[in-house]
Amino acid sequence: MITVALHGAEFFAYHGFYAEEQVIGNKFLVDVTVQFLPQGDLNGDEMANTVNYEHVYKICCEEMKHPRKLIETVAQAIVDKIKADYPFAESITLTLKKQNPPMKGKVEYSAVTITL
């Protein structure tokens, strides 16, 4: 089993339940881990035999552009797209963190984790 991961990918996006969150935006962090069995001999040094973490990052970028009320919805969309593009993935775990969520007190981040 091989694991490919991205940690702390930063995005500025407009996700949030409250209307003002969808206007002023916020900073988000994404951690994603994809576990899989290689699709061929890794000694062949071919991208087709693995999960391309640059492509995984592009998936995150694209999905973060679509404002949604719930970060759960954003996280699920990213996981679904990764699975569609890499059907050989055995496990995908994604954590999406919203920094400084609108609370009455100081909160570093809120987060949701989805594992497929």
PDB file of C-alpha atoms in Angstrom:
ATOM      1  CA  MET A   1       0.000   0.000   0.000  1.00  0.00           C
ATOM      2  CA  ILE A   2       1.282   3.463  -0.887  1.00  0.00           C
ATOM      3  CA  THR A   3       0.184   6.761   0.633  1.00  0.00           C
ATOM      4  CA  VAL A   4       0.269  10.104  -1.171  1.00  0.00           C
ATOM      5  CA  ALA A   5      -0.595  13.154   0.929  1.00  0.00           C
ATOM      6  CA  LEU A   6      -0.901  16.912   0.952  1.00  0.00           C
ATOM      7  CA  HIS A   7      -0.827  18.742   4.287  1.00  0.00           C
ATOM      8  CA  GLY A   8      -1.764  22.331   4.951  1.00  0.00           C
ATOM      9  CA  ALA A   9      -2.839  23.326   1.444  1.00  0.00           C
ATOM     10  CA  GLU A  10      -4.125  26.902   1.905  1.00  0.00           C
ATOM     11  CA  PHE A  11      -7.084  28.449   0.139  1.00  0.00           C
ATOM     12  CA  PHE A  12      -9.086  31.638   0.484  1.00  0.00           C
ATOM     13  CA  ALA A  13     -12.716  30.841  -0.244  1.00  0.00           C
ATOM     14  CA  TYR A  14     -16.294  31.893   0.426  1.00  0.00           C
ATOM     15  CA  HIS A  15     -17.814  28.916   2.248  1.00  0.00           C
ATOM     16  CA  GLY A  16     -20.071  29.480   5.227  1.00  0.00           C
ATOM     17  CA  PHE A  17     -23.570  29.135   6.561  1.00  0.00           C
ATOM     18  CA  TYR A  18     -23.937  32.850   7.221  1.00  0.00           C
ATOM     19  CA  ALA A  19     -24.394  35.263   4.304  1.00  0.00           C
ATOM     20  CA  GLU A  20     -21.516  37.479   5.440  1.00  0.00           C
ATOM     21  CA  GLU A  21     -19.131  34.512   5.277  1.00  0.00           C
ATOM     22  CA  GLN A  22     -19.984  34.123   1.609  1.00  0.00           C
ATOM     23  CA  VAL A  23     -19.188  37.813   1.075  1.00  0.00           C
ATOM     24  CA  ILE A  24     -16.016  38.377   3.125  1.00  0.00           C
ATOM     25  CA  GLY A  25     -14.518  34.884   2.761  1.00  0.00           C
ATOM     26  CA  ASN A  26     -12.064  33.074   4.982  1.00  0.00           C
ATOM     27  CA  LYS A  27      -8.855  31.065   4.939  1.00  0.00           C
ATOM     28  CA  PHE A  28      -9.158  27.268   4.742  1.00  0.00           C
ATOM     29  CA  LEU A  29      -6.619  24.473   5.105  1.00  0.00           C
ATOM     30  CA  VAL A  30      -6.871  21.063   3.454  1.00  0.00           C
ATOM     31  CA  ASP A  31      -5.096  17.866   4.470  1.00  0.00           C
ATOM     32  CA  VAL A  32      -5.682  14.913   2.161  1.00  0.00           C
ATOM     33  CA  THR A  33      -4.280  11.385   2.202  1.00  0.00           C
ATOM     34  CA  VAL A  34      -4.837   8.828  -0.562  1.00  0.00           C
ATOM     35  CA  GLN A  35      -3.859   5.187  -0.031  1.00  0.00           C
ATOM     36  CA  PHE A  36      -3.656   2.862  -3.017  1.00  0.00           C
ATOM     37  CA  LEU A  37      -1.982  -0.120  -4.582  1.00  0.00           C
ATOM     38  CA  PRO A  38       0.302   0.907  -7.453  1.00  0.00           C
ATOM     39  CA  GLN A  39      -1.141   0.367 -10.900  1.00  0.00           C
ATOM     40  CA  GLY A  40       2.120  -0.955 -12.289  1.00  0.00           C
ATOM     41  CA  ASP A  41       5.793  -1.306 -11.527  1.00  0.00           C
ATOM     42  CA  LEU A  42       6.942   1.837  -9.725  1.00  0.00           C
ATOM     43  CA  ASN A  43      10.439   1.187 -11.061  1.00  0.00           C
ATOM     44  CA  GLY A  44       9.008   2.198 -14.433  1.00  0.00           C
ATOM     45  CA  ASP A  45       8.936   5.781 -13.110  1.00  0.00           C
ATOM     46  CA  GLU A  46       5.573   6.514 -14.782  1.00  0.00           C
ATOM     47  CA  MET A  47       2.933   8.890 -13.384  1.00  0.00           C
ATOM     48  CA  ALA A  48       0.173   6.517 -14.529  1.00  0.00           C
ATOM     49  CA  ASN A  49       1.249   4.057 -11.812  1.00  0.00           C
ATOM     50  CA  THR A  50       0.528   6.408  -8.918  1.00  0.00           C
ATOM     51  CA  VAL A  51      -1.699   9.202  -7.594  1.00  0.00           C
ATOM     52  CA  ASN A  52      -0.454  12.552  -8.834  1.00  0.00           C
ATOM     53  CA  TYR A  53      -0.492  14.888  -5.835  1.00  0.00           C
ATOM     54  CA  GLU A  54      -0.338  17.907  -8.164  1.00  0.00           C
ATOM     55  CA  HIS A  55      -3.623  16.729  -9.713  1.00  0.00           C
ATOM     56  CA  VAL A  56      -5.099  16.195  -6.228  1.00  0.00           C
ATOM     57  CA  TYR A  57      -4.156  19.797  -5.411  1.00  0.00           C
ATOM     58  CA  LYS A  58      -5.855  21.018  -8.608  1.00  0.00           C
ATOM     59  CA  ILE A  59      -9.018  19.133  -7.609  1.00  0.00           C
ATOM     60  CA  CYS A  60      -8.949  20.920  -4.246  1.00  0.00           C
ATOM     61  CA  CYS A  61      -8.411  24.282  -5.963  1.00  0.00           C
ATOM     62  CA  GLU A  62     -11.342  23.751  -8.306  1.00  0.00           C
ATOM     63  CA  GLU A  63     -13.785  22.640  -5.610  1.00  0.00           C
ATOM     64  CA  MET A  64     -12.779  25.457  -3.251  1.00  0.00           C
ATOM     65  CA  LYS A  65     -13.907  27.957  -5.930  1.00  0.00           C
ATOM     66  CA  HIS A  66     -17.573  26.926  -5.536  1.00  0.00           C
ATOM     67  CA  PRO A  67     -19.089  28.630  -2.460  1.00  0.00           C
ATOM     68  CA  ARG A  68     -21.134  26.305  -0.269  1.00  0.00           C
ATOM     69  CA  LYS A  69     -22.838  26.711   3.083  1.00  0.00           C
ATOM     70  CA  LEU A  70     -21.293  23.630   4.667  1.00  0.00           C
ATOM     71  CA  ILE A  71     -17.635  22.657   4.717  1.00  0.00           C
ATOM     72  CA  GLU A  72     -18.893  19.061   4.809  1.00  0.00           C
ATOM     73  CA  THR A  73     -20.279  19.573   1.303  1.00  0.00           C
ATOM     74  CA  VAL A  74     -16.964  20.969   0.053  1.00  0.00           C
ATOM     75  CA  ALA A  75     -14.987  18.115   1.603  1.00  0.00           C
ATOM     76  CA  GLN A  76     -17.325  15.487   0.126  1.00  0.00           C
ATOM     77  CA  ALA A  77     -17.064  17.054  -3.344  1.00  0.00           C
ATOM     78  CA  ILE A  78     -13.254  16.895  -3.189  1.00  0.00           C
ATOM     79  CA  VAL A  79     -13.259  13.273  -2.009  1.00  0.00           C
ATOM     80  CA  ASP A  80     -15.784  12.283  -4.701  1.00  0.00           C
ATOM     81  CA  LYS A  81     -13.686  13.873  -7.459  1.00  0.00           C
ATOM     82  CA  ILE A  82     -10.470  12.235  -6.246  1.00  0.00           C
ATOM     83  CA  LYS A  83     -12.223   8.842  -6.187  1.00  0.00           C
ATOM     84  CA  ALA A  84     -13.637   9.439  -9.691  1.00  0.00           C
ATOM     85  CA  ASP A  85     -10.183  10.306 -11.064  1.00  0.00           C
ATOM     86  CA  TYR A  86      -8.397   7.542  -9.112  1.00  0.00           C
ATOM     87  CA  PRO A  87     -10.830   4.621  -8.854  1.00  0.00           C
ATOM     88  CA  PHE A  88      -7.988   2.385  -7.644  1.00  0.00           C
ATOM     89  CA  ALA A  89      -7.714   4.440  -4.414  1.00  0.00           C
ATOM     90  CA  GLU A  90      -8.306   2.140  -1.449  1.00  0.00           C
ATOM     91  CA  SER A  91      -8.798   4.940   1.091  1.00  0.00           C
ATOM     92  CA  ILE A  92      -9.134   8.722   0.954  1.00  0.00           C
ATOM     93  CA  THR A  93      -9.087  10.848   4.095  1.00  0.00           C
ATOM     94  CA  LEU A  94      -9.653  14.581   3.848  1.00  0.00           C
ATOM     95  CA  THR A  95      -9.733  17.170   6.615  1.00  0.00           C
ATOM     96  CA  LEU A  96     -10.989  20.653   5.780  1.00  0.00           C
ATOM     97  CA  LYS A  97     -10.282  23.367   8.371  1.00  0.00           C
ATOM     98  CA  LYS A  98     -11.930  26.783   8.473  1.00  0.00           C
ATOM     99  CA  GLN A  99      -9.635  29.223  10.240  1.00  0.00           C
ATOM    100  CA  ASN A 100     -11.143  31.720  12.660  1.00  0.00           C
ATOM    101  CA  PRO A 101     -14.761  30.572  12.332  1.00  0.00           C
ATOM    102  CA  PRO A 102     -17.394  33.111  13.402  1.00  0.00           C
ATOM    103  CA  MET A 103     -17.755  32.338  17.108  1.00  0.00           C
ATOM    104  CA  LYS A 104     -18.244  34.505  20.177  1.00  0.00           C
ATOM    105  CA  GLY A 105     -14.792  33.522  21.401  1.00  0.00           C
ATOM    106  CA  LYS A 106     -11.398  32.788  19.880  1.00  0.00           C
ATOM    107  CA  VAL A 107     -11.348  29.518  17.931  1.00  0.00           C
ATOM    108  CA  GLU A 108      -8.287  28.675  15.838  1.00  0.00           C
ATOM    109  CA  TYR A 109     -10.265  26.552  13.383  1.00  0.00           C
ATOM    110  CA  SER A 110     -13.281  24.347  12.918  1.00  0.00           C
ATOM    111  CA  ALA A 111     -12.823  21.149  10.922  1.00  0.00           C
ATOM    112  CA  VAL A 112     -14.542  18.261   9.247  1.00  0.00           C
ATOM    113  CA  THR A 113     -12.899  14.960   8.288  1.00  0.00           C
ATOM    114  CA  ILE A 114     -14.270  12.555   5.709  1.00  0.00           C
ATOM    115  CA  THR A 115     -12.825   9.089   5.124  1.00  0.00           C
ATOM    116  CA  LEU A 116     -13.843   7.022   2.145  1.00  0.00           C
TER     117      LEU A 116
END
